CSV table of C-alpha atoms in Angstrom, one decimal:
chain,number,residue,atom,x,y,z
A,1,MET,CA,-28.8,10.9,29.7
A,2,THR,CA,-26.1,10.3,27.2
A,3,THR,CA,-22.9,8.6,28.2
A,4,THR,CA,-19.7,8.2,26.4
A,5,THR,CA,-17.1,5.5,26.4
A,6,SER,CA,-13.4,6.6,26.2
A,7,ILE,CA,-11.2,5.5,23.4
A,8,ALA,CA,-9.0,3.7,26.0
A,9,THR,CA,-11.9,1.6,27.1
A,10,HIS,CA,-12.7,0.6,23.4
A,11,TYR,CA,-9.1,-0.1,22.9
A,12,GLU,CA,-9.0,-2.4,25.9
A,13,GLN,CA,-12.1,-4.2,24.6
A,14,PHE,CA,-10.3,-4.7,21.2
A,15,LEU,CA,-7.2,-6.0,22.9
A,16,GLU,CA,-9.3,-8.4,24.8
A,17,LEU,CA,-10.4,-9.9,21.5
A,18,LEU,CA,-6.7,-10.4,20.6
A,19,ALA,CA,-6.5,-12.8,23.5
A,20,ARG,CA,-9.2,-15.0,21.9
A,21,ASP,CA,-8.5,-17.7,19.4
A,22,PRO,CA,-8.8,-15.9,16.0
A,23,ARG,CA,-9.6,-19.2,14.3
A,24,ALA,CA,-12.7,-19.7,16.4
A,25,ALA,CA,-14.6,-18.9,13.2
A,26,ALA,CA,-13.8,-22.4,12.0
A,27,GLU,CA,-15.7,-23.8,15.0
A,28,GLY,CA,-18.8,-21.6,14.3
A,29,ARG,CA,-18.3,-19.1,17.1
A,30,ASP,CA,-17.7,-16.1,15.0
A,31,THR,CA,-20.5,-16.1,12.5
A,32,VAL,CA,-21.9,-12.5,12.7
A,33,ARG,CA,-21.4,-10.9,9.2
A,34,ALA,CA,-20.5,-7.3,9.7
A,35,ARG,CA,-18.9,-5.9,6.5
A,36,TYR,CA,-19.6,-6.5,2.8
A,37,GLY,CA,-17.1,-5.7,0.1
A,38,GLU,CA,-16.0,-6.7,-3.3
A,39,ARG,CA,-12.8,-7.7,-5.0
A,40,VAL,CA,-11.8,-7.9,-8.7
A,41,ASP,CA,-10.8,-11.4,-9.8
A,42,PRO,CA,-8.0,-12.1,-12.3
A,43,ALA,CA,-10.6,-12.1,-15.1
A,44,GLY,CA,-11.7,-8.6,-14.2
A,45,GLY,CA,-15.0,-9.6,-12.6
A,46,SER,CA,-16.4,-8.5,-9.3
A,47,GLN,CA,-16.5,-11.1,-6.5
A,48,PRO,CA,-18.3,-10.5,-3.1
A,49,VAL,CA,-16.3,-10.5,0.1
A,50,VAL,CA,-17.8,-10.7,3.6
A,51,LEU,CA,-16.0,-10.1,6.9
A,52,THR,CA,-17.3,-11.2,10.3
A,53,ARG,CA,-17.4,-8.8,13.1
A,54,ASP,CA,-14.4,-10.3,14.9
A,55,GLU,CA,-12.4,-10.4,11.7
A,56,TRP,CA,-13.1,-6.7,11.1
A,57,ILE,CA,-12.2,-5.6,14.6
A,58,LEU,CA,-9.0,-7.8,14.6
A,59,ASN,CA,-7.9,-6.1,11.3
A,60,GLN,CA,-8.5,-2.7,13.0
A,61,ILE,CA,-6.5,-3.6,16.0
A,62,ASP,CA,-3.4,-4.5,14.0
A,63,LEU,CA,-3.7,-1.3,11.9
A,64,ALA,CA,-4.2,0.8,15.1
A,65,LEU,CA,-1.0,-0.7,16.5
A,66,ALA,CA,0.9,0.1,13.3
A,67,LEU,CA,-0.4,3.7,12.8
A,68,GLY,CA,-0.1,4.4,16.5
A,69,ARG,CA,3.7,4.3,16.0
A,70,LEU,CA,3.5,6.8,13.1
A,71,LEU,CA,0.8,9.2,14.0
A,72,THR,CA,-0.1,11.2,17.1
A,73,GLU,CA,-3.2,13.2,18.2
A,74,ASP,CA,-1.5,16.3,16.9
A,75,ASP,CA,-1.5,15.1,13.3
A,76,VAL,CA,-3.9,16.2,10.6
A,77,VAL,CA,-4.2,13.3,8.2
A,78,VAL,CA,-5.4,13.1,4.6
A,79,SER,CA,-6.9,9.7,3.8
A,80,ALA,CA,-6.9,9.2,0.1
A,81,VAL,CA,-7.8,5.5,-0.2
A,82,PRO,CA,-10.7,3.8,-2.1
A,83,TYR,CA,-14.1,3.5,-0.5
A,84,GLU,CA,-16.4,2.0,-3.0
A,85,LEU,CA,-17.2,-1.5,-1.9
A,86,SER,CA,-13.7,-1.9,-0.3
A,87,PHE,CA,-12.7,-2.4,3.3
A,88,ILE,CA,-9.6,-0.3,3.5
A,89,GLY,CA,-11.1,3.2,3.3
A,90,ALA,CA,-13.4,2.8,6.3
A,91,GLU,CA,-10.8,0.9,8.3
A,92,VAL,CA,-8.1,3.6,7.8
A,93,ASP,CA,-10.5,6.4,8.8
A,94,ARG,CA,-11.6,4.7,11.9
A,95,VAL,CA,-8.1,3.8,13.0
A,96,ILE,CA,-6.9,7.4,12.5
A,97,GLU,CA,-9.7,8.5,14.8
A,98,MET,CA,-8.7,5.9,17.3
A,99,VAL,CA,-5.2,7.2,17.4
A,100,GLY,CA,-6.7,10.6,18.1
A,101,ALA,CA,-5.5,12.4,15.0
A,102,SER,CA,-7.8,14.6,12.8
A,103,VAL,CA,-8.8,13.1,9.4
A,104,ILE,CA,-9.7,14.6,6.1
A,105,SER,CA,-11.2,11.8,3.9
A,106,VAL,CA,-10.9,12.6,0.2
A,107,GLY,CA,-11.2,9.1,-1.3
A,108,THR,CA,-9.8,8.4,-4.8
A,109,SER,CA,-12.6,9.4,-7.2
A,110,ARG,CA,-11.3,13.0,-7.3
A,111,THR,CA,-14.8,14.2,-8.3
A,112,ILE,CA,-15.5,16.3,-5.2
A,113,CYS,CA,-11.9,16.8,-4.2
A,114,PRO,CA,-9.6,16.8,-7.3
A,115,MET,CA,-5.9,17.1,-6.6
A,116,PRO,CA,-5.5,20.9,-7.0
A,117,ARG,CA,-8.2,21.4,-4.3
A,118,LEU,CA,-6.4,18.8,-2.1
A,119,LEU,CA,-3.2,20.8,-2.3
A,120,GLY,CA,-5.1,23.8,-1.1
A,121,LEU,CA,-6.5,21.8,1.8
A,122,ILE,CA,-3.1,20.6,2.7
A,123,GLU,CA,-1.9,24.2,2.9
A,124,GLN,CA,-5.0,25.5,4.6
A,125,TYR,CA,-5.2,22.9,7.3
A,126,GLU,CA,-1.5,22.3,7.6
A,127,VAL,CA,-1.8,18.6,6.9
A,128,THR,CA,1.0,16.6,8.4
A,129,ALA,CA,0.4,13.0,7.0
A,130,LEU,CA,-0.9,11.3,3.9
A,131,VAL,CA,-2.4,7.8,3.7
A,132,CYS,CA,-2.6,6.9,0.1
A,133,SER,CA,-1.2,4.8,-2.7
A,134,PRO,CA,2.4,5.3,-3.9
A,135,SER,CA,1.1,6.5,-7.3
A,136,PHE,CA,-1.2,9.1,-5.6
A,137,ALA,CA,1.7,10.5,-3.5
A,138,ALA,CA,3.9,10.7,-6.6
A,139,GLU,CA,1.3,12.4,-8.8
A,140,LEU,CA,0.3,14.9,-6.1
A,141,ALA,CA,4.0,15.9,-5.6
A,142,SER,CA,4.5,16.5,-9.4
A,143,LEU,CA,1.2,18.5,-9.6
A,144,ALA,CA,2.4,20.7,-6.8
A,145,LEU,CA,5.7,21.3,-8.6
A,146,SER,CA,3.8,22.1,-11.9
A,147,LEU,CA,1.8,24.7,-9.9
A,148,GLY,CA,4.9,26.4,-8.6
A,149,ARG,CA,4.8,24.8,-5.2
A,150,ARG,CA,7.5,22.9,-3.4
A,151,PRO,CA,6.1,19.7,-1.8
A,152,GLU,CA,9.2,19.4,0.3
A,153,ASP,CA,8.4,22.7,2.0
A,154,SER,CA,4.8,21.6,2.9
A,155,THR,CA,3.7,20.6,6.4
A,156,VAL,CA,3.5,16.9,5.3
A,157,ARG,CA,6.1,14.9,7.2
A,158,THR,CA,4.6,11.3,7.1
A,159,ILE,CA,3.4,9.3,4.2
A,160,VAL,CA,1.8,5.8,4.7
A,161,CYS,CA,1.5,3.9,1.4
A,162,VAL,CA,-1.3,1.4,1.0
A,163,GLY,CA,-3.0,-0.4,-1.9
A,164,GLU,CA,0.1,-1.1,-4.2
A,165,ALA,CA,3.2,-3.2,-3.9
A,166,CYS,CA,6.1,-0.7,-3.8
A,167,SER,CA,9.8,-1.3,-3.9
A,168,THR,CA,12.1,0.3,-1.3
A,169,GLY,CA,13.8,2.4,-4.0
A,170,ARG,CA,10.5,3.9,-5.1
A,171,LEU,CA,9.3,4.5,-1.6
A,172,ASP,CA,12.5,6.3,-0.8
A,173,ARG,CA,12.0,8.6,-3.9
A,174,ILE,CA,8.5,9.4,-2.8
A,175,GLY,CA,9.9,10.3,0.7
A,176,ALA,CA,12.5,12.5,-0.9
A,177,ALA,CA,9.9,14.3,-3.1
A,178,TRP,CA,8.0,15.3,0.0
A,179,ALA,CA,10.9,15.4,2.5
A,180,ALA,CA,8.8,13.0,4.5
A,181,LYS,CA,9.2,9.7,6.3
A,182,THR,CA,7.6,6.9,4.3
A,183,SER,CA,6.1,3.7,5.6
A,184,ALA,CA,3.9,0.9,4.1
A,185,LEU,CA,1.0,-1.3,5.0
A,186,TYR,CA,-0.1,-4.5,3.2
A,187,GLY,CA,-3.5,-6.1,2.9
A,188,THR,CA,-5.6,-8.0,0.4
A,189,PRO,CA,-9.1,-7.2,-0.8
A,190,SER,CA,-10.4,-9.9,1.6
A,191,THR,CA,-8.1,-9.2,4.6
A,192,PRO,CA,-7.5,-5.4,4.9
A,193,THR,CA,-4.4,-5.7,7.3
A,194,VAL,CA,-2.1,-8.6,6.5
A,195,ALA,CA,1.4,-7.1,7.3
A,196,VAL,CA,2.6,-3.9,9.0
A,197,ALA,CA,5.9,-2.1,8.9
A,198,CYS,CA,8.5,-2.1,11.7
A,199,ASP,CA,10.9,0.7,12.4
A,200,HIS,CA,13.3,-0.7,9.8
A,201,GLY,CA,10.7,-0.6,7.1
A,202,ALA,CA,10.1,-4.4,6.8
A,203,LEU,CA,6.6,-5.6,6.5
A,204,HIS,CA,5.8,-8.1,9.3
A,205,LEU,CA,3.0,-10.6,9.0
A,206,CYS,CA,0.2,-10.4,11.5
A,207,ASP,CA,0.8,-14.1,12.3
A,208,HIS,CA,-0.8,-14.0,15.7
A,209,ARG,CA,-4.1,-14.2,13.9
A,210,LEU,CA,-3.3,-15.3,10.3
A,211,ARG,CA,-1.8,-18.5,9.0
A,212,ALA,CA,0.1,-17.6,5.9
A,213,GLU,CA,1.7,-19.9,3.4
A,214,VAL,CA,3.1,-19.5,0.0
A,215,ARG,CA,2.2,-21.7,-3.0
A,216,GLY,CA,5.7,-22.6,-4.1
A,217,ALA,CA,7.7,-22.6,-0.9
A,218,LEU,CA,8.9,-19.0,-0.1
A,219,ARG,CA,7.9,-17.2,-3.2
A,220,GLY,CA,4.6,-17.5,-4.9
A,221,GLU,CA,0.9,-17.0,-4.4
A,222,LEU,CA,-0.1,-16.0,-0.8
A,223,LEU,CA,-2.5,-18.4,0.9
A,224,LEU,CA,-4.2,-17.1,4.0
A,225,ASP,CA,-5.7,-19.7,6.3
A,226,GLY,CA,-5.6,-22.1,3.3
A,227,SER,CA,-7.4,-19.7,0.9
A,228,PRO,CA,-5.7,-18.3,-2.3
A,229,THR,CA,-5.5,-14.5,-2.5
A,230,GLY,CA,-4.3,-13.9,-6.0
A,231,GLU,CA,-1.4,-12.0,-4.6
A,232,LEU,CA,2.3,-12.8,-5.1
A,233,VAL,CA,4.7,-12.5,-2.1
A,234,GLU,CA,8.0,-13.5,-0.7
A,235,LEU,CA,7.8,-14.9,2.8
A,236,TRP,CA,11.0,-15.0,4.8
A,237,PRO,CA,11.8,-18.4,6.4
A,238,ALA,CA,10.6,-18.6,10.0
A,239,GLY,CA,14.2,-18.7,11.3
A,240,ARG,CA,15.4,-15.6,9.5
A,241,PRO,CA,15.4,-12.6,11.9
A,242,CYS,CA,14.6,-9.0,11.0
A,243,ASP,CA,16.9,-6.2,12.3
A,244,CYS,CA,14.1,-5.0,14.5
A,245,GLY,CA,14.2,-8.2,16.5
A,246,SER,CA,10.5,-9.1,15.9
A,247,ALA,CA,9.7,-12.8,15.7
A,248,SER,CA,7.0,-12.2,13.2
A,249,ARG,CA,7.9,-13.3,9.7
A,250,VAL,CA,8.7,-10.6,7.0
A,251,LEU,CA,6.5,-10.5,4.0
A,252,VAL,CA,7.5,-8.8,0.7
A,253,PRO,CA,4.6,-8.0,-1.6
A,254,LEU,CA,5.2,-8.6,-5.3
A,255,GLY,CA,1.9,-7.6,-6.8
A,256,SER,CA,-0.9,-9.7,-8.2
A,257,THR,CA,-0.6,-13.0,-9.9
A,258,ALA,CA,-2.2,-11.4,-13.0
A,259,SER,CA,0.8,-9.0,-13.3
A,260,ALA,CA,3.5,-11.6,-13.4
A,261,VAL,CA,5.1,-13.6,-16.2
A,262,ARG,CA,7.1,-16.8,-16.3
A,263,GLY,CA,10.9,-16.2,-16.5
A,264,PRO,CA,13.8,-18.6,-16.8
A,265,ASP,CA,14.0,-19.0,-13.0
A,266,GLY,CA,10.3,-18.9,-12.1
A,267,LEU,CA,7.7,-16.2,-11.9
A,268,VAL,CA,8.8,-12.6,-12.4
A,269,SER,CA,6.6,-9.9,-10.8
A,270,ALA,CA,5.9,-6.3,-11.5
A,271,LEU,CA,7.8,-5.5,-8.3
A,272,ASP,CA,10.9,-7.3,-9.6
A,273,VAL,CA,10.7,-5.1,-12.7
A,274,GLU,CA,10.2,-2.0,-10.5
A,275,ARG,CA,13.3,-2.8,-8.5
A,276,VAL,CA,15.4,-2.9,-11.6
A,277,VAL,CA,13.9,0.3,-13.0
A,278,PHE,CA,14.6,2.3,-9.8
A,279,GLY,CA,18.2,1.2,-9.9
A,280,HIS,CA,18.5,4.0,-12.5
A,281,ARG,CA,19.0,7.5,-11.3
A,282,ARG,CA,17.2,10.6,-12.5
A,283,LEU,CA,13.8,8.9,-12.4
A,284,ALA,CA,10.8,10.4,-10.6
A,285,PRO,CA,8.8,8.1,-8.3
A,286,HIS,CA,6.2,7.5,-11.0
A,287,PHE,CA,5.8,3.9,-12.2
A,288,ALA,CA,3.2,1.9,-14.2
A,289,CYS,CA,3.6,-1.7,-15.3
A,290,ALA,CA,1.1,-3.9,-17.1
A,291,VAL,CA,1.4,-7.4,-18.7
A,292,ARG,CA,0.1,-7.8,-22.2
A,293,ASP,CA,0.7,-10.9,-24.3
A,294,GLY,CA,3.3,-12.1,-21.8
A,295,THR,CA,5.4,-8.9,-22.0
A,296,PHE,CA,5.9,-6.2,-19.4
A,297,HIS,CA,4.9,-2.8,-20.5
A,298,VAL,CA,6.6,-0.3,-18.3
A,299,THR,CA,6.1,3.5,-18.1
A,300,CYS,CA,8.4,5.7,-16.0
A,301,ALA,CA,9.2,9.4,-15.8
A,302,VAL,CA,12.3,11.5,-15.8
A,303,ALA,CA,12.7,13.7,-12.8
A,304,GLY,CA,13.5,17.4,-13.2
A,305,PRO,CA,13.7,19.7,-16.2
A,306,GLN,CA,17.2,18.8,-17.2
A,307,ALA,CA,17.8,17.4,-20.7
A,308,VAL,CA,17.9,13.6,-20.8
A,309,ASP,CA,18.4,11.2,-23.7
A,310,GLU,CA,15.1,9.4,-23.2
A,311,GLY,CA,15.9,6.9,-26.0
A,312,ALA,CA,19.2,5.9,-24.3
A,313,MET,CA,17.5,5.6,-20.9
A,314,ARG,CA,14.7,3.5,-22.4
A,315,ARG,CA,17.3,1.1,-23.9
A,316,ALA,CA,19.3,0.9,-20.7
A,317,ILE,CA,16.2,0.1,-18.6
A,318,ARG,CA,15.0,-2.5,-21.1
A,319,SER,CA,18.4,-4.3,-21.2
A,320,GLY,CA,18.7,-4.1,-17.5
A,321,ILE,CA,15.4,-5.9,-17.1
A,322,ASP,CA,16.5,-8.5,-19.6
A,323,GLU,CA,19.8,-9.1,-17.9
A,324,ALA,CA,18.5,-9.2,-14.3
A,325,LEU,CA,15.3,-11.1,-14.9
A,326,GLY,CA,15.5,-12.8,-18.3
A,327,VAL,CA,12.2,-11.4,-19.5
A,328,GLU,CA,11.2,-8.9,-22.2
A,329,ALA,CA,9.9,-5.5,-21.5
A,330,GLU,CA,8.6,-2.6,-23.6
A,331,VAL,CA,9.7,0.6,-21.9
A,332,THR,CA,8.3,4.1,-22.2
A,333,VAL,CA,10.1,7.1,-20.7
A,334,VAL,CA,8.3,10.4,-20.4
A,335,GLY,CA,8.8,13.7,-18.7
A,336,VAL,CA,6.9,14.2,-15.4
A,337,GLN,CA,4.7,16.8,-17.1
A,338,ASP,CA,3.5,14.2,-19.6
A,339,TRP,CA,2.7,11.5,-17.1
A,340,SER,CA,-1.1,11.8,-17.1
A,341,THR,CA,-1.4,11.5,-20.8
A,342,ALA,CA,1.2,8.7,-21.1
A,343,THR,CA,-0.6,6.4,-18.7
A,344,SER,CA,-4.2,7.2,-19.7
């Protein structure tokens, strides 16, 4: 005879794990290796990552608590996150199922489900939520427009952004493109869930199980339980409260250490550049930024079909970055319809 265990019972078991000391691994109690993955190091090479069973489940609990505020069992969710040798794809799918929502997993390779087909699935199954990167959400919206559809008229009402550092300004423009509520999650290749958003949009550190420090006081490379992550963050002081009232510290992702340059006042990140860029109006929520030979190379897109002096906008953005951050940037401004070729 087959028996089933309710989601509530599984959830209680997971919460029971939260009551345990999450640093028991240091004492050798938590040694069962459950998940294998890989991350890309600053030199571009692949490095193995292994999570123990308890680490994996604890990450799932925090993600379930976060998504449980954003999704319900009535939602149909598209999960467009990477799967190949990463943790986040499997984690997101399992948590959506725990919340009770329906999930359509399309990944990011776009071989079986390219974006035009995905737009058809969104319409056919009345998808209500997307879990994807900010870039994916922006490109999907512009593709819909190019095909004569209006993303703001779709059934999508919630977008959860993962996998990229994203400024508030850009997140707001993604939400406006879809007429949807946007939220963000933050993790590293080795720790899938590091910080989750509150109702005010701030990312709160999961400090009930993680010991986070920053190399360089409050802004610099993130250290988790003493180990470097290769990620730049700002970490609010312990005594600085968030408007939501949570005691957990607020973490602001800034991108990878490989995508930062030294400025007159310290490290300047790609997210610092992004904040300046999205201070300009008439830009679509598209953004790409790479560092080559110590210089930021920025590509952004003009929203709408109206005529824009792209040369003047390029000069204004470049001078704005120089004035605000004291670093050089090469800026390319394209129309949304030319985005794919400009960034390929």
